[in-house]
Short mmCIF file of N, CA and C in Angstrom, two decimals:
data_model
loop_
_atom_site.label_atom_id
_atom_site.label_comp_id
_atom_site.label_asym_id
_atom_site.label_seq_id
_atom_site.Cartn_x
_atom_site.Cartn_y
_atom_site.Cartn_z
N MET A 1 103.24 160.04 174.09
CA MET A 1 104.40 159.84 174.93
C MET A 1 105.66 159.94 174.07
N LEU A 2 106.74 160.30 174.73
CA LEU A 2 108.02 160.48 174.06
C LEU A 2 108.97 159.38 174.53
N PHE A 3 109.59 158.71 173.58
CA PHE A 3 110.53 157.62 173.86
C PHE A 3 111.89 158.03 173.36
N LEU A 4 112.82 158.27 174.28
CA LEU A 4 114.18 158.65 173.92
C LEU A 4 115.07 157.44 174.05
N CYS A 5 115.84 157.18 172.99
CA CYS A 5 116.70 156.01 173.01
C CYS A 5 117.92 156.24 172.12
N TYR A 6 118.84 155.31 172.21
CA TYR A 6 119.98 155.24 171.31
C TYR A 6 119.75 153.97 170.49
N PRO A 7 119.54 154.10 169.18
CA PRO A 7 119.13 152.95 168.36
C PRO A 7 120.04 151.73 168.43
N LYS A 8 121.31 151.89 168.75
CA LYS A 8 122.23 150.75 168.81
C LYS A 8 122.24 150.06 170.18
N CYS A 9 121.55 150.64 171.13
CA CYS A 9 121.52 150.12 172.50
C CYS A 9 120.56 148.93 172.60
N THR A 10 121.03 147.80 173.11
CA THR A 10 120.17 146.61 173.19
C THR A 10 119.02 146.81 174.18
N THR A 11 119.27 147.50 175.28
CA THR A 11 118.20 147.76 176.24
C THR A 11 117.13 148.65 175.61
N CYS A 12 117.55 149.62 174.82
CA CYS A 12 116.60 150.50 174.13
C CYS A 12 115.76 149.71 173.13
N LYS A 13 116.40 148.78 172.42
CA LYS A 13 115.67 147.94 171.47
C LYS A 13 114.63 147.08 172.20
N LYS A 14 115.02 146.56 173.35
CA LYS A 14 114.10 145.75 174.15
C LYS A 14 112.91 146.60 174.61
N ALA A 15 113.18 147.83 175.06
CA ALA A 15 112.12 148.73 175.51
C ALA A 15 111.20 149.10 174.35
N GLN A 16 111.76 149.34 173.19
CA GLN A 16 110.95 149.69 172.02
C GLN A 16 110.05 148.51 171.64
N ARG A 17 110.60 147.32 171.66
CA ARG A 17 109.81 146.12 171.37
C ARG A 17 108.67 145.99 172.39
N PHE A 18 108.96 146.25 173.65
CA PHE A 18 107.97 146.22 174.71
C PHE A 18 106.82 147.18 174.40
N LEU A 19 107.15 148.41 174.01
CA LEU A 19 106.12 149.40 173.68
C LEU A 19 105.29 148.95 172.48
N GLU A 20 105.96 148.44 171.46
CA GLU A 20 105.26 148.02 170.24
C GLU A 20 104.34 146.83 170.50
N GLU A 21 104.79 145.90 171.33
CA GLU A 21 103.96 144.73 171.65
C GLU A 21 102.68 145.12 172.37
N ARG A 22 102.71 146.27 173.04
CA ARG A 22 101.54 146.75 173.78
C ARG A 22 100.73 147.78 172.99
N GLY A 23 101.14 148.02 171.77
CA GLY A 23 100.42 148.97 170.92
C GLY A 23 100.49 150.40 171.42
N ALA A 24 101.53 150.73 172.16
CA ALA A 24 101.68 152.09 172.70
C ALA A 24 102.07 153.05 171.58
N ALA A 25 101.37 154.16 171.51
CA ALA A 25 101.70 155.20 170.53
C ALA A 25 102.76 156.11 171.15
N TYR A 26 103.87 156.25 170.46
CA TYR A 26 104.96 157.07 170.99
C TYR A 26 105.69 157.78 169.87
N THR A 27 106.38 158.83 170.25
CA THR A 27 107.27 159.53 169.34
C THR A 27 108.69 159.11 169.69
N LEU A 28 109.43 158.64 168.70
CA LEU A 28 110.80 158.17 168.91
C LEU A 28 111.78 159.33 168.71
N ARG A 29 112.74 159.42 169.61
CA ARG A 29 113.77 160.45 169.50
C ARG A 29 115.13 159.82 169.82
N ASP A 30 116.05 159.98 168.89
CA ASP A 30 117.42 159.48 169.06
C ASP A 30 118.15 160.42 170.01
N ILE A 31 118.54 159.91 171.15
CA ILE A 31 119.14 160.73 172.20
C ILE A 31 120.52 161.27 171.81
N LYS A 32 121.15 160.62 170.83
CA LYS A 32 122.47 161.09 170.40
C LYS A 32 122.35 162.23 169.39
N SER A 33 121.45 162.09 168.42
CA SER A 33 121.33 163.14 167.40
C SER A 33 120.41 164.29 167.83
N GLN A 34 119.51 164.04 168.77
CA GLN A 34 118.61 165.08 169.28
C GLN A 34 118.73 165.10 170.80
N ASN A 35 119.86 165.60 171.26
CA ASN A 35 120.16 165.63 172.68
C ASN A 35 119.11 166.41 173.47
N PRO A 36 118.70 165.90 174.62
CA PRO A 36 117.77 166.66 175.45
C PRO A 36 118.38 168.00 175.87
N THR A 37 117.54 169.01 175.95
CA THR A 37 118.01 170.33 176.38
C THR A 37 118.08 170.38 177.91
N ARG A 38 118.74 171.38 178.39
CA ARG A 38 118.84 171.62 179.83
C ARG A 38 117.43 171.75 180.44
N GLU A 39 116.56 172.48 179.73
CA GLU A 39 115.20 172.72 180.22
C GLU A 39 114.40 171.42 180.27
N GLU A 40 114.52 170.62 179.21
CA GLU A 40 113.82 169.32 179.20
C GLU A 40 114.31 168.44 180.35
N LEU A 41 115.61 168.36 180.51
CA LEU A 41 116.18 167.51 181.55
C LEU A 41 115.74 167.96 182.94
N ALA A 42 115.72 169.26 183.17
CA ALA A 42 115.28 169.78 184.48
C ALA A 42 113.82 169.43 184.74
N ALA A 43 112.98 169.59 183.71
CA ALA A 43 111.55 169.27 183.86
C ALA A 43 111.35 167.78 184.07
N TRP A 44 112.07 166.95 183.31
CA TRP A 44 111.93 165.50 183.44
C TRP A 44 112.42 165.03 184.80
N GLN A 45 113.50 165.61 185.26
CA GLN A 45 114.03 165.21 186.56
C GLN A 45 113.01 165.53 187.65
N ALA A 46 112.39 166.68 187.57
CA ALA A 46 111.38 167.07 188.56
C ALA A 46 110.19 166.10 188.53
N ARG A 47 109.74 165.74 187.34
CA ARG A 47 108.60 164.83 187.20
C ARG A 47 108.93 163.40 187.57
N SER A 48 110.18 163.02 187.42
CA SER A 48 110.57 161.63 187.71
C SER A 48 110.67 161.36 189.20
N GLY A 49 110.97 162.40 189.98
CA GLY A 49 111.20 162.21 191.41
C GLY A 49 112.55 161.61 191.72
N LEU A 50 113.40 161.48 190.71
CA LEU A 50 114.72 160.86 190.88
C LEU A 50 115.78 161.93 191.10
N PRO A 51 116.85 161.59 191.80
CA PRO A 51 117.98 162.52 191.88
C PRO A 51 118.61 162.67 190.49
N LEU A 52 119.17 163.81 190.22
CA LEU A 52 119.74 164.09 188.90
C LEU A 52 120.81 163.08 188.52
N ARG A 53 121.56 162.58 189.47
CA ARG A 53 122.62 161.61 189.17
C ARG A 53 122.09 160.36 188.48
N ARG A 54 120.80 160.04 188.69
CA ARG A 54 120.19 158.87 188.05
C ARG A 54 119.99 159.06 186.56
N PHE A 55 120.14 160.28 186.08
CA PHE A 55 120.00 160.57 184.65
C PHE A 55 121.32 160.35 183.90
N PHE A 56 122.39 160.04 184.61
CA PHE A 56 123.69 159.82 183.97
C PHE A 56 123.85 158.36 183.57
N ASN A 57 124.38 158.16 182.38
CA ASN A 57 124.69 156.83 181.86
C ASN A 57 126.03 156.41 182.46
N THR A 58 125.97 155.81 183.64
CA THR A 58 127.19 155.49 184.38
C THR A 58 128.01 154.37 183.74
N SER A 59 127.43 153.64 182.80
CA SER A 59 128.19 152.58 182.15
C SER A 59 128.77 153.03 180.80
N GLY A 60 128.58 154.28 180.45
CA GLY A 60 129.06 154.78 179.17
C GLY A 60 130.53 155.14 179.17
N GLN A 61 131.12 155.08 177.99
CA GLN A 61 132.54 155.42 177.84
C GLN A 61 132.81 156.87 178.21
N GLN A 62 131.90 157.76 177.81
CA GLN A 62 132.08 159.19 178.06
C GLN A 62 132.08 159.48 179.57
N TYR A 63 131.20 158.82 180.29
CA TYR A 63 131.12 158.98 181.74
C TYR A 63 132.46 158.62 182.39
N ARG A 64 133.01 157.50 181.96
CA ARG A 64 134.30 157.06 182.51
C ARG A 64 135.44 157.98 182.07
N ALA A 65 135.42 158.36 180.79
CA ALA A 65 136.50 159.21 180.26
C ALA A 65 136.56 160.55 180.99
N LEU A 66 135.41 161.07 181.39
CA LEU A 66 135.37 162.36 182.08
C LEU A 66 135.57 162.23 183.59
N GLY A 67 135.72 161.00 184.06
CA GLY A 67 135.93 160.78 185.49
C GLY A 67 134.75 161.25 186.34
N LEU A 68 133.54 161.05 185.83
CA LEU A 68 132.37 161.61 186.51
C LEU A 68 132.02 160.91 187.82
N LYS A 69 132.46 159.68 187.99
CA LYS A 69 132.18 159.00 189.26
C LYS A 69 132.73 159.83 190.41
N GLU A 70 133.91 160.39 190.21
CA GLU A 70 134.54 161.20 191.25
C GLU A 70 134.05 162.65 191.21
N ARG A 71 133.79 163.16 190.03
CA ARG A 71 133.46 164.59 189.87
C ARG A 71 132.02 164.96 190.18
N LEU A 72 131.07 164.06 189.88
CA LEU A 72 129.65 164.40 190.04
C LEU A 72 129.26 164.87 191.43
N PRO A 73 129.70 164.20 192.49
CA PRO A 73 129.28 164.64 193.83
C PRO A 73 129.67 166.09 194.15
N GLU A 74 130.69 166.58 193.49
CA GLU A 74 131.17 167.94 193.76
C GLU A 74 130.51 168.98 192.86
N MET A 75 129.77 168.53 191.86
CA MET A 75 129.15 169.45 190.89
C MET A 75 127.78 169.90 191.35
N SER A 76 127.44 171.15 191.04
CA SER A 76 126.10 171.66 191.34
C SER A 76 125.10 171.04 190.38
N GLY A 77 123.83 171.15 190.72
CA GLY A 77 122.77 170.67 189.83
C GLY A 77 122.82 171.35 188.48
N GLU A 78 123.11 172.64 188.47
CA GLU A 78 123.20 173.38 187.20
C GLU A 78 124.36 172.87 186.35
N GLU A 79 125.47 172.58 186.99
CA GLU A 79 126.62 172.03 186.25
C GLU A 79 126.29 170.64 185.69
N GLN A 80 125.61 169.84 186.47
CA GLN A 80 125.22 168.50 186.02
C GLN A 80 124.26 168.59 184.84
N LEU A 81 123.26 169.49 184.93
CA LEU A 81 122.32 169.67 183.82
C LEU A 81 123.04 170.11 182.55
N GLY A 82 123.98 171.03 182.70
CA GLY A 82 124.74 171.52 181.55
C GLY A 82 125.53 170.40 180.89
N LEU A 83 126.11 169.56 181.71
CA LEU A 83 126.89 168.43 181.20
C LEU A 83 125.98 167.44 180.47
N LEU A 84 124.85 167.09 181.07
CA LEU A 84 123.91 166.18 180.43
C LEU A 84 123.41 166.74 179.10
N ALA A 85 123.13 168.03 179.08
CA ALA A 85 122.62 168.66 177.86
C ALA A 85 123.68 168.79 176.78
N SER A 86 124.93 168.62 177.14
CA SER A 86 126.01 168.79 176.17
C SER A 86 126.26 167.55 175.32
N ASP A 87 125.81 166.38 175.80
CA ASP A 87 126.12 165.13 175.10
C ASP A 87 125.09 164.06 175.46
N GLY A 88 124.27 163.68 174.48
CA GLY A 88 123.23 162.68 174.71
C GLY A 88 123.76 161.34 175.18
N MET A 89 125.02 161.05 174.88
CA MET A 89 125.58 159.77 175.30
C MET A 89 125.87 159.73 176.80
N LEU A 90 125.82 160.88 177.46
CA LEU A 90 125.98 160.91 178.92
C LEU A 90 124.66 160.60 179.63
N VAL A 91 123.55 160.66 178.88
CA VAL A 91 122.23 160.50 179.47
C VAL A 91 121.82 159.03 179.50
N LYS A 92 121.36 158.59 180.66
CA LYS A 92 120.88 157.21 180.79
C LYS A 92 119.68 157.03 179.87
N ARG A 93 119.59 155.88 179.29
CA ARG A 93 118.52 155.60 178.36
C ARG A 93 118.06 154.16 178.53
N PRO A 94 116.88 153.86 178.06
CA PRO A 94 115.91 154.76 177.45
C PRO A 94 115.19 155.62 178.49
N ILE A 95 114.55 156.67 177.98
CA ILE A 95 113.71 157.53 178.81
C ILE A 95 112.32 157.51 178.19
N LEU A 96 111.32 157.34 179.03
CA LEU A 96 109.93 157.39 178.58
C LEU A 96 109.25 158.55 179.28
N VAL A 97 108.80 159.53 178.49
CA VAL A 97 108.15 160.71 179.02
C VAL A 97 106.64 160.56 178.83
N LEU A 98 105.94 160.40 179.94
CA LEU A 98 104.49 160.25 179.93
C LEU A 98 103.86 161.56 180.39
N ARG A 99 102.54 161.60 180.43
CA ARG A 99 101.86 162.83 180.86
C ARG A 99 102.22 163.20 182.30
N GLU A 100 102.21 162.22 183.18
CA GLU A 100 102.38 162.50 184.60
C GLU A 100 103.75 162.12 185.16
N ARG A 101 104.48 161.31 184.44
CA ARG A 101 105.76 160.86 185.00
C ARG A 101 106.79 160.61 183.92
N VAL A 102 108.02 160.43 184.37
CA VAL A 102 109.15 160.17 183.48
C VAL A 102 109.89 158.96 184.03
N LEU A 103 110.13 157.98 183.16
CA LEU A 103 110.86 156.77 183.55
C LEU A 103 112.24 156.78 182.91
N VAL A 104 113.24 156.49 183.72
CA VAL A 104 114.63 156.50 183.26
C VAL A 104 115.20 155.10 183.39
N GLY A 105 115.66 154.55 182.27
CA GLY A 105 116.12 153.16 182.26
C GLY A 105 114.92 152.25 182.09
N PHE A 106 115.15 151.07 181.54
CA PHE A 106 114.05 150.15 181.26
C PHE A 106 113.94 149.07 182.32
N ARG A 107 112.86 149.11 183.07
CA ARG A 107 112.49 148.04 183.99
C ARG A 107 111.07 147.66 183.61
N GLU A 108 110.92 146.48 183.05
CA GLU A 108 109.67 146.07 182.41
C GLU A 108 108.44 146.26 183.30
N GLU A 109 108.49 145.81 184.53
CA GLU A 109 107.30 145.91 185.40
C GLU A 109 106.94 147.37 185.68
N GLU A 110 107.95 148.19 185.90
CA GLU A 110 107.70 149.61 186.14
C GLU A 110 107.05 150.26 184.91
N TRP A 111 107.55 149.92 183.73
CA TRP A 111 106.99 150.49 182.50
C TRP A 111 105.56 149.98 182.28
N ALA A 112 105.32 148.70 182.56
CA ALA A 112 103.99 148.12 182.38
C ALA A 112 102.99 148.84 183.29
N GLN A 113 103.37 149.05 184.54
CA GLN A 113 102.51 149.75 185.49
C GLN A 113 102.24 151.17 185.04
N ALA A 114 103.26 151.85 184.58
CA ALA A 114 103.10 153.24 184.12
C ALA A 114 102.18 153.32 182.91
N LEU A 115 102.29 152.36 181.99
CA LEU A 115 101.41 152.35 180.81
C LEU A 115 99.96 152.08 181.22
N ARG A 116 99.77 151.19 182.20
CA ARG A 116 98.41 150.92 182.70
C ARG A 116 97.81 152.19 183.30
N GLU A 117 98.59 152.87 184.12
CA GLU A 117 98.12 154.10 184.76
C GLU A 117 97.83 155.18 183.72
N GLU A 118 98.69 155.27 182.73
CA GLU A 118 98.51 156.27 181.66
C GLU A 118 97.20 155.99 180.91
N ALA A 119 96.92 154.72 180.65
CA ALA A 119 95.70 154.35 179.93
C ALA A 119 94.45 154.66 180.77
N GLN A 120 94.53 154.43 182.07
CA GLN A 120 93.39 154.70 182.95
C GLN A 120 93.11 156.20 183.06
N ASP A 121 94.18 157.00 183.06
CA ASP A 121 94.04 158.45 183.22
C ASP A 121 93.58 159.13 181.93
N GLY A 122 93.74 158.40 180.83
CA GLY A 122 93.43 159.15 179.75
C GLY A 122 93.03 159.02 178.46
#
């Protein structure tokens, strides 16, 4: 599994601790220094079942500075993907990429359920 995070983010640290406490094997990727590509984001969005807007870090400085609250509804999916791929700090984190699904943001019960399912499947 792939774990994308920003090392200074407290929620990301909590999610990483959660994974480690459960002995989950994962590959760590810093979302700021190794920004997700447009192709990765499109694939993850499809697997997550979430609308693309849920991949935006709405509490980030960059999101506010670019006025995305107002601009996003008017942007096409391709424009949104391009924007997300341009700056990892615009991407909501952490992201956990599993075989069958992608989780965006850390919600402990959701992650626990996904890890259980992942273990059963494989």
